[in-house]
Amino acid sequence: MHGSASPLSASVSSWLLVLLCVVSGAYCLRRVRGRGGWGGAAAGEAVMGFGMALMAVPLGGGGAWRPAVLGVVFCAAALHALWLLRGGAHHAHHLVGSLTMVYMAAAAGSGHGHGAGLPPLTGALLLYYAGYVVLGGTRLITAGGPAPAPAAHAAPTELIRACRLAMGLGMLAMLLSM
């Protein structure tokens, strides 16, 4: 992550973002294991969480392999998201997220550092994720009240929404650092 903050505070915020993404990815991976398959949205969210964590690790100058590897991983995640679109347009966010990560990996690999992305595209993605986070937070807040008991291997809806909100915040933070 780049910015005008001191190196220590930038490193701490990077590691906090890594932690947030790892926890989100691990929770999504647990949801995948509970359902017994890799075909659903939880699998894409797990890949996204761990990939975001890897992208946020502050390696200094020693991470030249990361943009290419992450680009390939997120291109595969984009193909998975395209496959999920067969089930309905509500999976479009996974495609946007995967393509955003490809874009950030390519910008990181360009070697130009802060401001490496295309300002109009970065701005559009910032608006998208800001809206996603606000909408997700609103849905999480209004989800209060008594909820029906989840099925045997189902996760509580609020926890899934919180996980998605955390990853949306992570995307927003990474886009802001470009």
PDB file of C-alpha atoms in Angstrom:
ATOM      1  CA  MET A   1       0.000   0.000   0.000  1.00  0.00           C
ATOM      2  CA  HIS A   2       1.231   3.465  -0.793  1.00  0.00           C
ATOM      3  CA  GLY A   3       0.468   6.891   0.591  1.00  0.00           C
ATOM      4  CA  SER A   4       1.754   9.866   2.509  1.00  0.00           C
ATOM      5  CA  ALA A   5       1.491   8.202   5.911  1.00  0.00           C
ATOM      6  CA  SER A   6       4.593   7.241   7.837  1.00  0.00           C
ATOM      7  CA  PRO A   7       6.118   3.857   6.909  1.00  0.00           C
ATOM      8  CA  LEU A   8       5.123   2.385  10.275  1.00  0.00           C
ATOM      9  CA  SER A   9       1.472   3.410  10.062  1.00  0.00           C
ATOM     10  CA  ALA A  10       1.298   2.262   6.425  1.00  0.00           C
ATOM     11  CA  SER A  11       2.760  -1.086   7.439  1.00  0.00           C
ATOM     12  CA  VAL A  12       0.338  -1.475  10.338  1.00  0.00           C
ATOM     13  CA  SER A  13      -2.662  -0.625   8.152  1.00  0.00           C
ATOM     14  CA  SER A  14      -1.415  -3.060   5.489  1.00  0.00           C
ATOM     15  CA  TRP A  15      -1.121  -5.869   8.023  1.00  0.00           C
ATOM     16  CA  LEU A  16      -4.568  -5.065   9.446  1.00  0.00           C
ATOM     17  CA  LEU A  17      -5.968  -5.301   5.914  1.00  0.00           C
ATOM     18  CA  VAL A  18      -4.166  -8.624   5.465  1.00  0.00           C
ATOM     19  CA  LEU A  19      -5.722  -9.894   8.713  1.00  0.00           C
ATOM     20  CA  LEU A  20      -9.202  -8.732   7.694  1.00  0.00           C
ATOM     21  CA  CYS A  21      -8.914 -10.465   4.318  1.00  0.00           C
ATOM     22  CA  VAL A  22      -7.482 -13.707   5.753  1.00  0.00           C
ATOM     23  CA  VAL A  23     -10.277 -13.947   8.317  1.00  0.00           C
ATOM     24  CA  SER A  24     -12.901 -13.277   5.632  1.00  0.00           C
ATOM     25  CA  GLY A  25     -11.318 -15.823   3.288  1.00  0.00           C
ATOM     26  CA  ALA A  26     -11.096 -18.422   6.046  1.00  0.00           C
ATOM     27  CA  TYR A  27     -14.735 -17.947   6.947  1.00  0.00           C
ATOM     28  CA  CYS A  28     -15.761 -18.327   3.287  1.00  0.00           C
ATOM     29  CA  LEU A  29     -13.578 -21.430   3.018  1.00  0.00           C
ATOM     30  CA  ARG A  30     -15.383 -22.856   6.043  1.00  0.00           C
ATOM     31  CA  ARG A  31     -18.692 -22.178   4.287  1.00  0.00           C
ATOM     32  CA  VAL A  32     -17.410 -24.029   1.205  1.00  0.00           C
ATOM     33  CA  ARG A  33     -16.376 -27.045   3.281  1.00  0.00           C
ATOM     34  CA  GLY A  34     -19.744 -27.042   5.039  1.00  0.00           C
ATOM     35  CA  ARG A  35     -21.551 -27.256   1.733  1.00  0.00           C
ATOM     36  CA  GLY A  36     -19.264 -29.936   0.337  1.00  0.00           C
ATOM     37  CA  GLY A  37     -18.396 -28.288  -2.981  1.00  0.00           C
ATOM     38  CA  TRP A  38     -16.370 -25.629  -4.757  1.00  0.00           C
ATOM     39  CA  GLY A  39     -19.021 -24.565  -7.256  1.00  0.00           C
ATOM     40  CA  GLY A  40     -20.822 -21.818  -5.362  1.00  0.00           C
ATOM     41  CA  ALA A  41     -20.300 -18.183  -4.493  1.00  0.00           C
ATOM     42  CA  ALA A  42     -18.522 -19.018  -1.222  1.00  0.00           C
ATOM     43  CA  ALA A  43     -15.623 -20.553  -3.165  1.00  0.00           C
ATOM     44  CA  GLY A  44     -15.138 -17.366  -5.164  1.00  0.00           C
ATOM     45  CA  GLU A  45     -15.330 -15.318  -1.992  1.00  0.00           C
ATOM     46  CA  ALA A  46     -12.700 -17.524  -0.334  1.00  0.00           C
ATOM     47  CA  VAL A  47     -10.326 -17.092  -3.287  1.00  0.00           C
ATOM     48  CA  MET A  48     -11.020 -13.356  -3.253  1.00  0.00           C
ATOM     49  CA  GLY A  49     -10.322 -13.048   0.481  1.00  0.00           C
ATOM     50  CA  PHE A  50      -7.015 -14.922   0.357  1.00  0.00           C
ATOM     51  CA  GLY A  51      -5.955 -13.177  -2.862  1.00  0.00           C
ATOM     52  CA  MET A  52      -6.717  -9.784  -1.377  1.00  0.00           C
ATOM     53  CA  ALA A  53      -4.676 -10.737   1.682  1.00  0.00           C
ATOM     54  CA  LEU A  54      -1.726 -11.737  -0.486  1.00  0.00           C
ATOM     55  CA  MET A  55      -1.978  -8.529  -2.491  1.00  0.00           C
ATOM     56  CA  ALA A  56      -2.042  -6.419   0.683  1.00  0.00           C
ATOM     57  CA  VAL A  57       1.094  -7.969   2.250  1.00  0.00           C
ATOM     58  CA  PRO A  58       3.722  -5.205   2.447  1.00  0.00           C
ATOM     59  CA  LEU A  59       6.767  -6.844   0.849  1.00  0.00           C
ATOM     60  CA  GLY A  60       8.658  -3.684  -0.003  1.00  0.00           C
ATOM     61  CA  GLY A  61      10.583  -4.168  -3.251  1.00  0.00           C
ATOM     62  CA  GLY A  62      10.697  -7.970  -3.147  1.00  0.00           C
ATOM     63  CA  GLY A  63       7.420  -9.009  -4.693  1.00  0.00           C
ATOM     64  CA  ALA A  64       7.943  -8.846  -8.456  1.00  0.00           C
ATOM     65  CA  TRP A  65       6.274 -12.243  -8.932  1.00  0.00           C
ATOM     66  CA  ARG A  66       3.022 -11.159  -7.240  1.00  0.00           C
ATOM     67  CA  PRO A  67       1.339  -9.171 -10.048  1.00  0.00           C
ATOM     68  CA  ALA A  68       1.674 -11.989 -12.589  1.00  0.00           C
ATOM     69  CA  VAL A  69       0.600 -14.755 -10.195  1.00  0.00           C
ATOM     70  CA  LEU A  70      -2.314 -12.744  -8.827  1.00  0.00           C
ATOM     71  CA  GLY A  71      -3.343 -11.743 -12.346  1.00  0.00           C
ATOM     72  CA  VAL A  72      -3.626 -15.409 -13.316  1.00  0.00           C
ATOM     73  CA  VAL A  73      -5.482 -16.322 -10.112  1.00  0.00           C
ATOM     74  CA  PHE A  74      -7.982 -13.514 -10.516  1.00  0.00           C
ATOM     75  CA  CYS A  75      -8.488 -14.194 -14.222  1.00  0.00           C
ATOM     76  CA  ALA A  76      -9.449 -17.733 -13.183  1.00  0.00           C
ATOM     77  CA  ALA A  77     -11.738 -16.265 -10.499  1.00  0.00           C
ATOM     78  CA  ALA A  78     -13.330 -14.056 -13.179  1.00  0.00           C
ATOM     79  CA  LEU A  79     -14.018 -17.155 -15.295  1.00  0.00           C
ATOM     80  CA  HIS A  80     -15.584 -18.805 -12.228  1.00  0.00           C
ATOM     81  CA  ALA A  81     -17.736 -15.696 -11.726  1.00  0.00           C
ATOM     82  CA  LEU A  82     -18.827 -15.846 -15.367  1.00  0.00           C
ATOM     83  CA  TRP A  83     -19.847 -19.450 -14.762  1.00  0.00           C
ATOM     84  CA  LEU A  84     -21.842 -18.388 -11.695  1.00  0.00           C
ATOM     85  CA  LEU A  85     -23.708 -15.790 -13.762  1.00  0.00           C
ATOM     86  CA  ARG A  86     -25.683 -18.677 -15.242  1.00  0.00           C
ATOM     87  CA  GLY A  87     -27.506 -18.771 -11.904  1.00  0.00           C
ATOM     88  CA  GLY A  88     -28.551 -15.127 -12.034  1.00  0.00           C
ATOM     89  CA  ALA A  89     -27.310 -11.569 -12.253  1.00  0.00           C
ATOM     90  CA  HIS A  90     -26.807 -11.394  -8.479  1.00  0.00           C
ATOM     91  CA  HIS A  91     -23.386 -12.989  -9.086  1.00  0.00           C
ATOM     92  CA  ALA A  92     -22.222 -10.009 -11.176  1.00  0.00           C
ATOM     93  CA  HIS A  93     -20.485  -8.558  -8.113  1.00  0.00           C
ATOM     94  CA  HIS A  94     -18.092 -11.512  -8.104  1.00  0.00           C
ATOM     95  CA  LEU A  95     -17.160 -10.749 -11.702  1.00  0.00           C
ATOM     96  CA  VAL A  96     -16.631  -7.062 -10.906  1.00  0.00           C
ATOM     97  CA  GLY A  97     -14.500  -7.992  -7.888  1.00  0.00           C
ATOM     98  CA  SER A  98     -12.335 -10.452  -9.824  1.00  0.00           C
ATOM     99  CA  LEU A  99     -11.782  -8.015 -12.677  1.00  0.00           C
ATOM    100  CA  THR A 100     -10.990  -5.258 -10.170  1.00  0.00           C
ATOM    101  CA  MET A 101      -8.303  -7.459  -8.661  1.00  0.00           C
ATOM    102  CA  VAL A 102      -6.877  -8.190 -12.128  1.00  0.00           C
ATOM    103  CA  TYR A 103      -6.790  -4.436 -12.735  1.00  0.00           C
ATOM    104  CA  MET A 104      -5.027  -3.752  -9.420  1.00  0.00           C
ATOM    105  CA  ALA A 105      -2.521  -6.547 -10.042  1.00  0.00           C
ATOM    106  CA  ALA A 106      -1.752  -5.120 -13.484  1.00  0.00           C
ATOM    107  CA  ALA A 107      -1.381  -1.615 -12.034  1.00  0.00           C
ATOM    108  CA  ALA A 108       0.933  -2.955  -9.314  1.00  0.00           C
ATOM    109  CA  GLY A 109       2.998  -4.756 -11.952  1.00  0.00           C
ATOM    110  CA  SER A 110       3.435  -1.614 -14.047  1.00  0.00           C
ATOM    111  CA  GLY A 111       6.048  -0.393 -11.572  1.00  0.00           C
ATOM    112  CA  HIS A 112       4.699   3.149 -11.408  1.00  0.00           C
ATOM    113  CA  GLY A 113       3.655   2.907  -7.769  1.00  0.00           C
ATOM    114  CA  HIS A 114       1.051   5.317  -6.404  1.00  0.00           C
ATOM    115  CA  GLY A 115      -1.340   6.504  -9.086  1.00  0.00           C
ATOM    116  CA  ALA A 116      -0.506   3.646 -11.465  1.00  0.00           C
ATOM    117  CA  GLY A 117      -4.102   2.943 -12.482  1.00  0.00           C
ATOM    118  CA  LEU A 118      -6.316   4.750 -14.956  1.00  0.00           C
ATOM    119  CA  PRO A 119      -7.971   7.587 -12.995  1.00  0.00           C
ATOM    120  CA  PRO A 120     -11.451   7.275 -14.609  1.00  0.00           C
ATOM    121  CA  LEU A 121     -11.555   3.489 -14.078  1.00  0.00           C
ATOM    122  CA  THR A 122     -10.184   3.752 -10.550  1.00  0.00           C
ATOM    123  CA  GLY A 123     -12.752   6.472  -9.797  1.00  0.00           C
ATOM    124  CA  ALA A 124     -15.609   4.365 -11.164  1.00  0.00           C
ATOM    125  CA  LEU A 125     -14.479   1.381  -9.082  1.00  0.00           C
ATOM    126  CA  LEU A 126     -14.173   3.584  -5.990  1.00  0.00           C
ATOM    127  CA  LEU A 127     -17.754   4.756  -6.508  1.00  0.00           C
ATOM    128  CA  TYR A 128     -18.944   1.179  -7.034  1.00  0.00           C
ATOM    129  CA  TYR A 129     -17.277  -0.139  -3.881  1.00  0.00           C
ATOM    130  CA  ALA A 130     -18.279   2.887  -1.800  1.00  0.00           C
ATOM    131  CA  GLY A 131     -21.883   2.260  -2.834  1.00  0.00           C
ATOM    132  CA  TYR A 132     -21.486  -1.468  -2.186  1.00  0.00           C
ATOM    133  CA  VAL A 133     -20.136  -0.836   1.311  1.00  0.00           C
ATOM    134  CA  VAL A 134     -22.839   1.697   2.185  1.00  0.00           C
ATOM    135  CA  LEU A 135     -25.584  -0.592   0.850  1.00  0.00           C
ATOM    136  CA  GLY A 136     -24.042  -3.624   2.572  1.00  0.00           C
ATOM    137  CA  GLY A 137     -23.752  -1.766   5.857  1.00  0.00           C
ATOM    138  CA  THR A 138     -27.346  -0.593   5.581  1.00  0.00           C
ATOM    139  CA  ARG A 139     -28.531  -4.139   4.910  1.00  0.00           C
ATOM    140  CA  LEU A 140     -26.517  -5.416   7.855  1.00  0.00           C
ATOM    141  CA  ILE A 141     -27.965  -2.798  10.203  1.00  0.00           C
ATOM    142  CA  THR A 142     -31.546  -3.379   9.074  1.00  0.00           C
ATOM    143  CA  ALA A 143     -31.181  -7.165   9.336  1.00  0.00           C
ATOM    144  CA  GLY A 144     -31.771  -6.974  13.094  1.00  0.00           C
ATOM    145  CA  GLY A 145     -34.619  -8.651  14.861  1.00  0.00           C
ATOM    146  CA  PRO A 146     -35.338 -12.276  15.492  1.00  0.00           C
ATOM    147  CA  ALA A 147     -34.013 -14.482  12.746  1.00  0.00           C
ATOM    148  CA  PRO A 148     -35.078 -18.014  11.990  1.00  0.00           C
ATOM    149  CA  ALA A 149     -32.616 -20.685  13.060  1.00  0.00           C
ATOM    150  CA  PRO A 150     -30.236 -21.592  10.208  1.00  0.00           C
ATOM    151  CA  ALA A 151     -30.214 -25.081   8.760  1.00  0.00           C
ATOM    152  CA  ALA A 152     -27.600 -27.603   9.914  1.00  0.00           C
ATOM    153  CA  HIS A 153     -24.723 -26.354   7.709  1.00  0.00           C
ATOM    154  CA  ALA A 154     -26.040 -22.901   6.840  1.00  0.00           C
ATOM    155  CA  ALA A 155     -24.319 -19.791   8.089  1.00  0.00           C
ATOM    156  CA  PRO A 156     -26.250 -16.927   9.670  1.00  0.00           C
ATOM    157  CA  THR A 157     -27.163 -14.357   7.033  1.00  0.00           C
ATOM    158  CA  GLU A 158     -25.738 -11.500   9.104  1.00  0.00           C
ATOM    159  CA  LEU A 159     -22.344 -13.200   9.310  1.00  0.00           C
ATOM    160  CA  ILE A 160     -22.235 -13.733   5.545  1.00  0.00           C
ATOM    161  CA  ARG A 161     -23.191 -10.082   4.998  1.00  0.00           C
ATOM    162  CA  ALA A 162     -20.522  -8.948   7.474  1.00  0.00           C
ATOM    163  CA  CYS A 163     -17.919 -11.045   5.642  1.00  0.00           C
ATOM    164  CA  ARG A 164     -18.905  -9.506   2.296  1.00  0.00           C
ATOM    165  CA  LEU A 165     -18.895  -6.048   3.843  1.00  0.00           C
ATOM    166  CA  ALA A 166     -15.380  -6.613   5.226  1.00  0.00           C
ATOM    167  CA  MET A 167     -14.104  -7.663   1.799  1.00  0.00           C
ATOM    168  CA  GLY A 168     -15.831  -4.672   0.202  1.00  0.00           C
ATOM    169  CA  LEU A 169     -14.071  -2.405   2.692  1.00  0.00           C
ATOM    170  CA  GLY A 170     -10.790  -4.127   1.860  1.00  0.00           C
ATOM    171  CA  MET A 171     -11.326  -3.508  -1.859  1.00  0.00           C
ATOM    172  CA  LEU A 172     -12.149   0.116  -1.147  1.00  0.00           C
ATOM    173  CA  ALA A 173      -8.987   0.506   0.936  1.00  0.00           C
ATOM    174  CA  MET A 174      -6.812  -1.091  -1.765  1.00  0.00           C
ATOM    175  CA  LEU A 175      -8.328   1.088  -4.478  1.00  0.00           C
ATOM    176  CA  LEU A 176      -7.748   4.188  -2.350  1.00  0.00           C
ATOM    177  CA  SER A 177      -4.086   3.224  -1.972  1.00  0.00           C
ATOM    178  CA  MET A 178      -3.535   3.050  -5.736  1.00  0.00           C
TER     179      MET A 178
END
